[in-house]
């Protein structure tokens, strides 16, 4: 069974969706590890309840990114992780982690990249007044939301939508697109 490490820093609704898909069999993979850089994050509590092993760390306890990423690599190798699934992990991945997992790190971003990279992509789209927002799943490289695109889905912004409505609509799409995309990669052996 393919072993996934989900990296998250926040609420963990995508973590939930991936867990659900792995339990109902639509995703032939196991969430073998949660990696979280925010000890107080809601997703940490969820992992505890689900029995997902977790590596939770405080970056301030390390001298620099290379130091905490080296520790993460150690844990990933111990857990024999096949893919790293970024799900709201709000940090750029550095060379220390990228090199050993090149081509096996995937991210979800709440916009139709290359539009609106970076923080608060949904707010950026809303403020720009575009009529179509969306979701992108892509491979991770050293840039900010710049790796090769794997899948995308559009979300229409209706006239009367609030920012919160858009957030909900985008996240609903994320929760099906992410597990489906991961399953496609696994079944193609990519
Ligand atoms: C998701 O909407 C994800 O697309 C976004 O963070 C949210 C995490 O939500 N990621 C980025 O913006 C990455 N640049 P969640 O904790 O409920 O899964």
PDB file of C-alpha atoms and ligand atoms in Angstrom:
ATOM      1  CA  UNK A   1       0.000   0.000   0.000  1.00  0.00           C
ATOM      2  CA  UNK A   2       1.300   3.450  -0.943  1.00  0.00           C
ATOM      3  CA  UNK A   3       2.310   5.437   2.114  1.00  0.00           C
ATOM      4  CA  UNK A   4       1.475   9.150   2.252  1.00  0.00           C
ATOM      5  CA  UNK A   5       2.754  11.855   4.577  1.00  0.00           C
ATOM      6  CA  UNK A   6       0.290  14.735   4.774  1.00  0.00           C
ATOM      7  CA  UNK A   7       1.875  18.088   5.682  1.00  0.00           C
ATOM      8  CA  UNK A   8      -0.574  20.618   7.149  1.00  0.00           C
ATOM      9  CA  UNK A   9      -0.450  23.742   9.305  1.00  0.00           C
ATOM     10  CA  UNK A  10      -4.111  24.558   9.891  1.00  0.00           C
ATOM     11  CA  UNK A  11      -7.625  23.212  10.050  1.00  0.00           C
ATOM     12  CA  UNK A  12      -6.915  20.043   8.118  1.00  0.00           C
ATOM     13  CA  UNK A  13     -10.073  19.786   6.010  1.00  0.00           C
ATOM     14  CA  UNK A  14      -7.979  18.370   3.140  1.00  0.00           C
ATOM     15  CA  UNK A  15      -6.343  15.949   5.574  1.00  0.00           C
ATOM     16  CA  UNK A  16      -9.897  14.839   6.514  1.00  0.00           C
ATOM     17  CA  UNK A  17     -10.850  14.369   2.851  1.00  0.00           C
ATOM     18  CA  UNK A  18      -7.745  12.261   2.149  1.00  0.00           C
ATOM     19  CA  UNK A  19      -8.336  10.127   5.259  1.00  0.00           C
ATOM     20  CA  UNK A  20     -11.975   9.622   4.229  1.00  0.00           C
ATOM     21  CA  UNK A  21     -10.974   8.581   0.689  1.00  0.00           C
ATOM     22  CA  UNK A  22      -8.373   6.139   2.010  1.00  0.00           C
ATOM     23  CA  UNK A  23     -10.946   4.624   4.365  1.00  0.00           C
ATOM     24  CA  UNK A  24     -13.686   4.256   1.757  1.00  0.00           C
ATOM     25  CA  UNK A  25     -11.262   2.686  -0.720  1.00  0.00           C
ATOM     26  CA  UNK A  26     -11.455   5.367  -3.442  1.00  0.00           C
ATOM     27  CA  UNK A  27      -7.833   6.214  -2.631  1.00  0.00           C
ATOM     28  CA  UNK A  28      -5.545   3.177  -2.524  1.00  0.00           C
ATOM     29  CA  UNK A  29      -3.106   4.668  -0.050  1.00  0.00           C
ATOM     30  CA  UNK A  30      -2.580   5.020   3.653  1.00  0.00           C
ATOM     31  CA  UNK A  31      -2.007   8.283   5.508  1.00  0.00           C
ATOM     32  CA  UNK A  32       1.018   6.952   7.373  1.00  0.00           C
ATOM     33  CA  UNK A  33       2.145  10.270   8.866  1.00  0.00           C
ATOM     34  CA  UNK A  34       1.064  13.836   9.584  1.00  0.00           C
ATOM     35  CA  UNK A  35       3.787  16.494   9.603  1.00  0.00           C
ATOM     36  CA  UNK A  36       2.790  19.782  11.214  1.00  0.00           C
ATOM     37  CA  UNK A  37       4.822  22.909  11.982  1.00  0.00           C
ATOM     38  CA  UNK A  38       2.202  24.395  14.347  1.00  0.00           C
ATOM     39  CA  UNK A  39       1.793  22.453  17.599  1.00  0.00           C
ATOM     40  CA  UNK A  40      -1.551  24.222  18.320  1.00  0.00           C
ATOM     41  CA  UNK A  41      -3.120  23.483  14.916  1.00  0.00           C
ATOM     42  CA  UNK A  42      -6.510  21.789  14.775  1.00  0.00           C
ATOM     43  CA  UNK A  43      -5.148  19.122  12.429  1.00  0.00           C
ATOM     44  CA  UNK A  44      -2.880  17.827  15.231  1.00  0.00           C
ATOM     45  CA  UNK A  45      -5.929  17.062  17.367  1.00  0.00           C
ATOM     46  CA  UNK A  46      -7.597  15.342  14.411  1.00  0.00           C
ATOM     47  CA  UNK A  47      -4.541  13.130  13.825  1.00  0.00           C
ATOM     48  CA  UNK A  48      -4.573  12.131  17.484  1.00  0.00           C
ATOM     49  CA  UNK A  49      -8.237  11.134  17.250  1.00  0.00           C
ATOM     50  CA  UNK A  50      -7.649   9.169  14.040  1.00  0.00           C
ATOM     51  CA  UNK A  51      -4.516   7.469  15.309  1.00  0.00           C
ATOM     52  CA  UNK A  52      -2.362   8.951  12.523  1.00  0.00           C
ATOM     53  CA  UNK A  53       1.284   9.011  13.676  1.00  0.00           C
ATOM     54  CA  UNK A  54       2.415  12.647  13.745  1.00  0.00           C
ATOM     55  CA  UNK A  55       5.664  14.570  13.647  1.00  0.00           C
ATOM     56  CA  UNK A  56       4.795  17.953  15.140  1.00  0.00           C
ATOM     57  CA  UNK A  57       7.570  20.493  15.499  1.00  0.00           C
ATOM     58  CA  UNK A  58       8.150  24.130  16.313  1.00  0.00           C
ATOM     59  CA  UNK A  59      10.488  25.668  13.704  1.00  0.00           C
ATOM     60  CA  UNK A  60      11.736  28.146  16.344  1.00  0.00           C
ATOM     61  CA  UNK A  61      13.385  25.238  18.162  1.00  0.00           C
ATOM     62  CA  UNK A  62      15.718  24.689  15.179  1.00  0.00           C
ATOM     63  CA  UNK A  63      18.626  26.846  14.028  1.00  0.00           C
ATOM     64  CA  UNK A  64      17.348  27.058  10.443  1.00  0.00           C
ATOM     65  CA  UNK A  65      15.154  25.417   7.794  1.00  0.00           C
ATOM     66  CA  UNK A  66      17.858  22.941   6.752  1.00  0.00           C
ATOM     67  CA  UNK A  67      17.962  21.630  10.338  1.00  0.00           C
ATOM     68  CA  UNK A  68      14.237  20.960  10.692  1.00  0.00           C
ATOM     69  CA  UNK A  69      13.964  19.631   7.163  1.00  0.00           C
ATOM     70  CA  UNK A  70      16.809  17.178   7.844  1.00  0.00           C
ATOM     71  CA  UNK A  71      14.844  15.903  10.842  1.00  0.00           C
ATOM     72  CA  UNK A  72      11.684  15.619   8.699  1.00  0.00           C
ATOM     73  CA  UNK A  73      13.589  13.603   6.063  1.00  0.00           C
ATOM     74  CA  UNK A  74      14.793  11.237   8.810  1.00  0.00           C
ATOM     75  CA  UNK A  75      11.199  10.649   9.987  1.00  0.00           C
ATOM     76  CA  UNK A  76       9.889  10.245   6.409  1.00  0.00           C
ATOM     77  CA  UNK A  77      12.563   7.642   5.658  1.00  0.00           C
ATOM     78  CA  UNK A  78      11.861   5.769   8.921  1.00  0.00           C
ATOM     79  CA  UNK A  79       8.168   5.685   7.971  1.00  0.00           C
ATOM     80  CA  UNK A  80       8.983   4.583   4.382  1.00  0.00           C
ATOM     81  CA  UNK A  81       6.923   7.413   2.887  1.00  0.00           C
ATOM     82  CA  UNK A  82       6.255   7.278  -0.859  1.00  0.00           C
ATOM     83  CA  UNK A  83       4.596  10.690  -1.421  1.00  0.00           C
ATOM     84  CA  UNK A  84       4.504  13.991   0.454  1.00  0.00           C
ATOM     85  CA  UNK A  85       1.076  15.610   0.205  1.00  0.00           C
ATOM     86  CA  UNK A  86       1.085  19.297   1.115  1.00  0.00           C
ATOM     87  CA  UNK A  87      -2.352  20.312   2.388  1.00  0.00           C
ATOM     88  CA  UNK A  88      -2.152  23.837   3.712  1.00  0.00           C
ATOM     89  CA  UNK A  89       1.505  23.572   4.812  1.00  0.00           C
ATOM     90  CA  UNK A  90       2.322  27.243   4.514  1.00  0.00           C
ATOM     91  CA  UNK A  91       6.094  27.045   3.978  1.00  0.00           C
ATOM     92  CA  UNK A  92       8.349  26.858   0.960  1.00  0.00           C
ATOM     93  CA  UNK A  93      10.059  23.495   0.714  1.00  0.00           C
ATOM     94  CA  UNK A  94      13.848  23.821   0.894  1.00  0.00           C
ATOM     95  CA  UNK A  95      16.545  21.873  -0.875  1.00  0.00           C
ATOM     96  CA  UNK A  96      17.117  19.511   2.068  1.00  0.00           C
ATOM     97  CA  UNK A  97      13.615  18.066   1.726  1.00  0.00           C
ATOM     98  CA  UNK A  98      13.154  18.608  -2.002  1.00  0.00           C
ATOM     99  CA  UNK A  99      16.221  16.637  -3.174  1.00  0.00           C
ATOM    100  CA  UNK A 100      15.406  13.213  -1.661  1.00  0.00           C
ATOM    101  CA  UNK A 101      11.700  13.509  -2.589  1.00  0.00           C
ATOM    102  CA  UNK A 102      11.939  15.285  -5.942  1.00  0.00           C
ATOM    103  CA  UNK A 103       8.914  14.415  -8.112  1.00  0.00           C
ATOM    104  CA  UNK A 104       7.114  12.940  -5.121  1.00  0.00           C
ATOM    105  CA  UNK A 105       5.926  16.164  -3.419  1.00  0.00           C
ATOM    106  CA  UNK A 106       2.486  17.443  -4.371  1.00  0.00           C
ATOM    107  CA  UNK A 107       0.655  20.595  -3.331  1.00  0.00           C
ATOM    108  CA  UNK A 108      -2.881  21.907  -3.547  1.00  0.00           C
ATOM    109  CA  UNK A 109      -3.433  25.607  -4.087  1.00  0.00           C
ATOM    110  CA  UNK A 110      -6.785  27.442  -4.054  1.00  0.00           C
ATOM    111  CA  UNK A 111      -6.494  29.239  -7.410  1.00  0.00           C
ATOM    112  CA  UNK A 112      -6.077  28.482 -11.091  1.00  0.00           C
ATOM    113  CA  UNK A 113      -2.292  28.793 -11.157  1.00  0.00           C
ATOM    114  CA  UNK A 114      -0.332  30.632 -12.421  1.00  0.00           C
ATOM    115  CA  UNK A 115      -2.929  33.197 -11.279  1.00  0.00           C
ATOM    116  CA  UNK A 116      -2.867  34.237  -7.618  1.00  0.00           C
ATOM    117  CA  UNK A 117       0.085  32.338  -6.112  1.00  0.00           C
ATOM    118  CA  UNK A 118       1.055  32.809  -2.464  1.00  0.00           C
ATOM    119  CA  UNK A 119      -1.028  33.690   0.539  1.00  0.00           C
ATOM    120  CA  UNK A 120      -4.815  34.193   0.558  1.00  0.00           C
ATOM    121  CA  UNK A 121      -5.345  33.151  -3.047  1.00  0.00           C
ATOM    122  CA  UNK A 122      -9.118  33.104  -2.576  1.00  0.00           C
ATOM    123  CA  UNK A 123      -9.117  36.688  -1.234  1.00  0.00           C
ATOM    124  CA  UNK A 124      -6.824  37.753  -4.101  1.00  0.00           C
ATOM    125  CA  UNK A 125      -9.256  36.306  -6.691  1.00  0.00           C
ATOM    126  CA  UNK A 126     -12.258  37.843  -4.957  1.00  0.00           C
ATOM    127  CA  UNK A 127     -10.626  41.285  -4.776  1.00  0.00           C
ATOM    128  CA  UNK A 128      -9.521  41.107  -8.417  1.00  0.00           C
ATOM    129  CA  UNK A 129     -13.161  40.632  -9.452  1.00  0.00           C
ATOM    130  CA  UNK A 130     -12.475  37.606 -11.657  1.00  0.00           C
ATOM    131  CA  UNK A 131     -15.504  35.521 -12.640  1.00  0.00           C
ATOM    132  CA  UNK A 132     -13.767  32.163 -12.387  1.00  0.00           C
ATOM    133  CA  UNK A 133     -11.671  30.957  -9.452  1.00  0.00           C
ATOM    134  CA  UNK A 134     -10.485  27.408  -8.917  1.00  0.00           C
ATOM    135  CA  UNK A 135      -8.095  24.829  -7.537  1.00  0.00           C
ATOM    136  CA  UNK A 136      -4.735  23.511  -8.769  1.00  0.00           C
ATOM    137  CA  UNK A 137      -2.829  20.383  -7.790  1.00  0.00           C
ATOM    138  CA  UNK A 138       0.824  20.571  -8.815  1.00  0.00           C
ATOM    139  CA  UNK A 139       4.269  19.084  -8.251  1.00  0.00           C
ATOM    140  CA  UNK A 140       6.418  21.077  -5.851  1.00  0.00           C
ATOM    141  CA  UNK A 141       9.662  22.707  -6.871  1.00  0.00           C
ATOM    142  CA  UNK A 142      11.748  25.363  -5.112  1.00  0.00           C
ATOM    143  CA  UNK A 143       9.422  28.207  -6.150  1.00  0.00           C
ATOM    144  CA  UNK A 144       6.213  29.505  -4.641  1.00  0.00           C
ATOM    145  CA  UNK A 145       3.336  27.549  -6.262  1.00  0.00           C
ATOM    146  CA  UNK A 146       5.360  27.168  -9.491  1.00  0.00           C
ATOM    147  CA  UNK A 147       5.772  23.417 -10.135  1.00  0.00           C
ATOM    148  CA  UNK A 148       4.283  21.447 -13.030  1.00  0.00           C
ATOM    149  CA  UNK A 149       0.488  21.418 -12.957  1.00  0.00           C
ATOM    150  CA  UNK A 150      -1.164  17.994 -12.553  1.00  0.00           C
ATOM    151  CA  UNK A 151      -4.872  18.893 -12.372  1.00  0.00           C
ATOM    152  CA  UNK A 152      -7.134  21.928 -12.146  1.00  0.00           C
ATOM    153  CA  UNK A 153     -10.810  22.589 -11.626  1.00  0.00           C
ATOM    154  CA  UNK A 154     -12.639  25.878 -12.079  1.00  0.00           C
ATOM    155  CA  UNK A 155     -15.126  27.395  -9.623  1.00  0.00           C
ATOM    156  CA  UNK A 156     -17.548  29.955 -11.023  1.00  0.00           C
ATOM    157  CA  UNK A 157     -17.899  33.137  -8.940  1.00  0.00           C
ATOM    158  CA  UNK A 158     -21.587  34.067  -8.949  1.00  0.00           C
ATOM    159  CA  UNK A 159     -22.735  37.724  -8.641  1.00  0.00           C
ATOM    160  CA  UNK A 160     -24.088  37.387  -5.102  1.00  0.00           C
ATOM    161  CA  UNK A 161     -21.230  35.323  -3.653  1.00  0.00           C
ATOM    162  CA  UNK A 162     -19.443  36.549  -0.543  1.00  0.00           C
ATOM    163  CA  UNK A 163     -15.791  35.813   0.134  1.00  0.00           C
ATOM    164  CA  UNK A 164     -16.933  33.119   2.596  1.00  0.00           C
ATOM    165  CA  UNK A 165     -19.202  31.520  -0.022  1.00  0.00           C
ATOM    166  CA  UNK A 166     -16.271  31.398  -2.429  1.00  0.00           C
ATOM    167  CA  UNK A 167     -14.026  29.885   0.241  1.00  0.00           C
ATOM    168  CA  UNK A 168     -16.614  27.141   0.853  1.00  0.00           C
ATOM    169  CA  UNK A 169     -17.066  26.453  -2.867  1.00  0.00           C
ATOM    170  CA  UNK A 170     -13.307  26.248  -3.471  1.00  0.00           C
ATOM    171  CA  UNK A 171     -12.754  23.946  -0.499  1.00  0.00           C
ATOM    172  CA  UNK A 172     -15.571  21.641  -1.604  1.00  0.00           C
ATOM    173  CA  UNK A 173     -13.784  21.221  -4.938  1.00  0.00           C
ATOM    174  CA  UNK A 174     -10.452  20.664  -3.164  1.00  0.00           C
ATOM    175  CA  UNK A 175     -11.900  17.831  -1.102  1.00  0.00           C
ATOM    176  CA  UNK A 176     -12.763  15.774  -4.170  1.00  0.00           C
ATOM    177  CA  UNK A 177     -10.018  16.914  -6.579  1.00  0.00           C
ATOM    178  CA  UNK A 178      -7.095  16.195  -4.230  1.00  0.00           C
ATOM    179  CA  UNK A 179      -7.844  12.532  -3.381  1.00  0.00           C
ATOM    180  CA  UNK A 180      -8.824  11.846  -7.024  1.00  0.00           C
ATOM    181  CA  UNK A 181      -5.586  13.339  -8.334  1.00  0.00           C
ATOM    182  CA  UNK A 182      -3.447  11.423  -5.848  1.00  0.00           C
ATOM    183  CA  UNK A 183      -5.222   8.204  -6.845  1.00  0.00           C
ATOM    184  CA  UNK A 184      -4.501   8.879 -10.537  1.00  0.00           C
ATOM    185  CA  UNK A 185      -0.796   9.405  -9.813  1.00  0.00           C
ATOM    186  CA  UNK A 186      -0.635   6.203  -7.785  1.00  0.00           C
ATOM    187  CA  UNK A 187      -2.437   4.122 -10.371  1.00  0.00           C
ATOM    188  CA  UNK A 188      -0.149   5.452 -13.124  1.00  0.00           C
ATOM    189  CA  UNK A 189       2.850   4.729 -10.898  1.00  0.00           C
ATOM    190  CA  UNK A 190       4.106   8.329 -11.192  1.00  0.00           C
TER     191      UNK A 190
HETATM  192  C1  LIG B   1      -6.401  24.906   1.456  1.00  0.00           C
HETATM  193  O1  LIG B   1      -7.425  25.689   0.887  1.00  0.00           O
HETATM  194  C2  LIG B   1      -5.183  24.882   0.549  1.00  0.00           C
HETATM  195  O2  LIG B   1      -5.517  24.956  -0.801  1.00  0.00           O
HETATM  196  C3  LIG B   1      -4.448  26.115   1.015  1.00  0.00           C
HETATM  197  O3  LIG B   1      -4.586  26.097   2.414  1.00  0.00           O
HETATM  198  C4  LIG B   1      -5.863  25.573   2.733  1.00  0.00           C
HETATM  199  C5  LIG B   1      -5.725  24.578   3.880  1.00  0.00           C
HETATM  200  O4  LIG B   1      -6.997  24.218   4.352  1.00  0.00           O
HETATM  201  N1  LIG B   1      -3.069  26.085   0.608  1.00  0.00           N
HETATM  202  C6  LIG B   1      -2.403  27.143   0.142  1.00  0.00           C
HETATM  203  O5  LIG B   1      -2.872  28.257   0.085  1.00  0.00           O
HETATM  204  C7  LIG B   1      -0.972  26.839  -0.311  1.00  0.00           C
HETATM  205  N2  LIG B   1      -0.378  27.943  -0.987  1.00  0.00           N
HETATM  206  P1  LIG B   1      -7.199  22.938   5.257  1.00  0.00           P
HETATM  207  O6  LIG B   1      -6.224  23.046   6.453  1.00  0.00           O
HETATM  208  O7  LIG B   1      -8.638  23.025   5.716  1.00  0.00           O
HETATM  209  O8  LIG B   1      -6.927  21.705   4.422  1.00  0.00           O
END
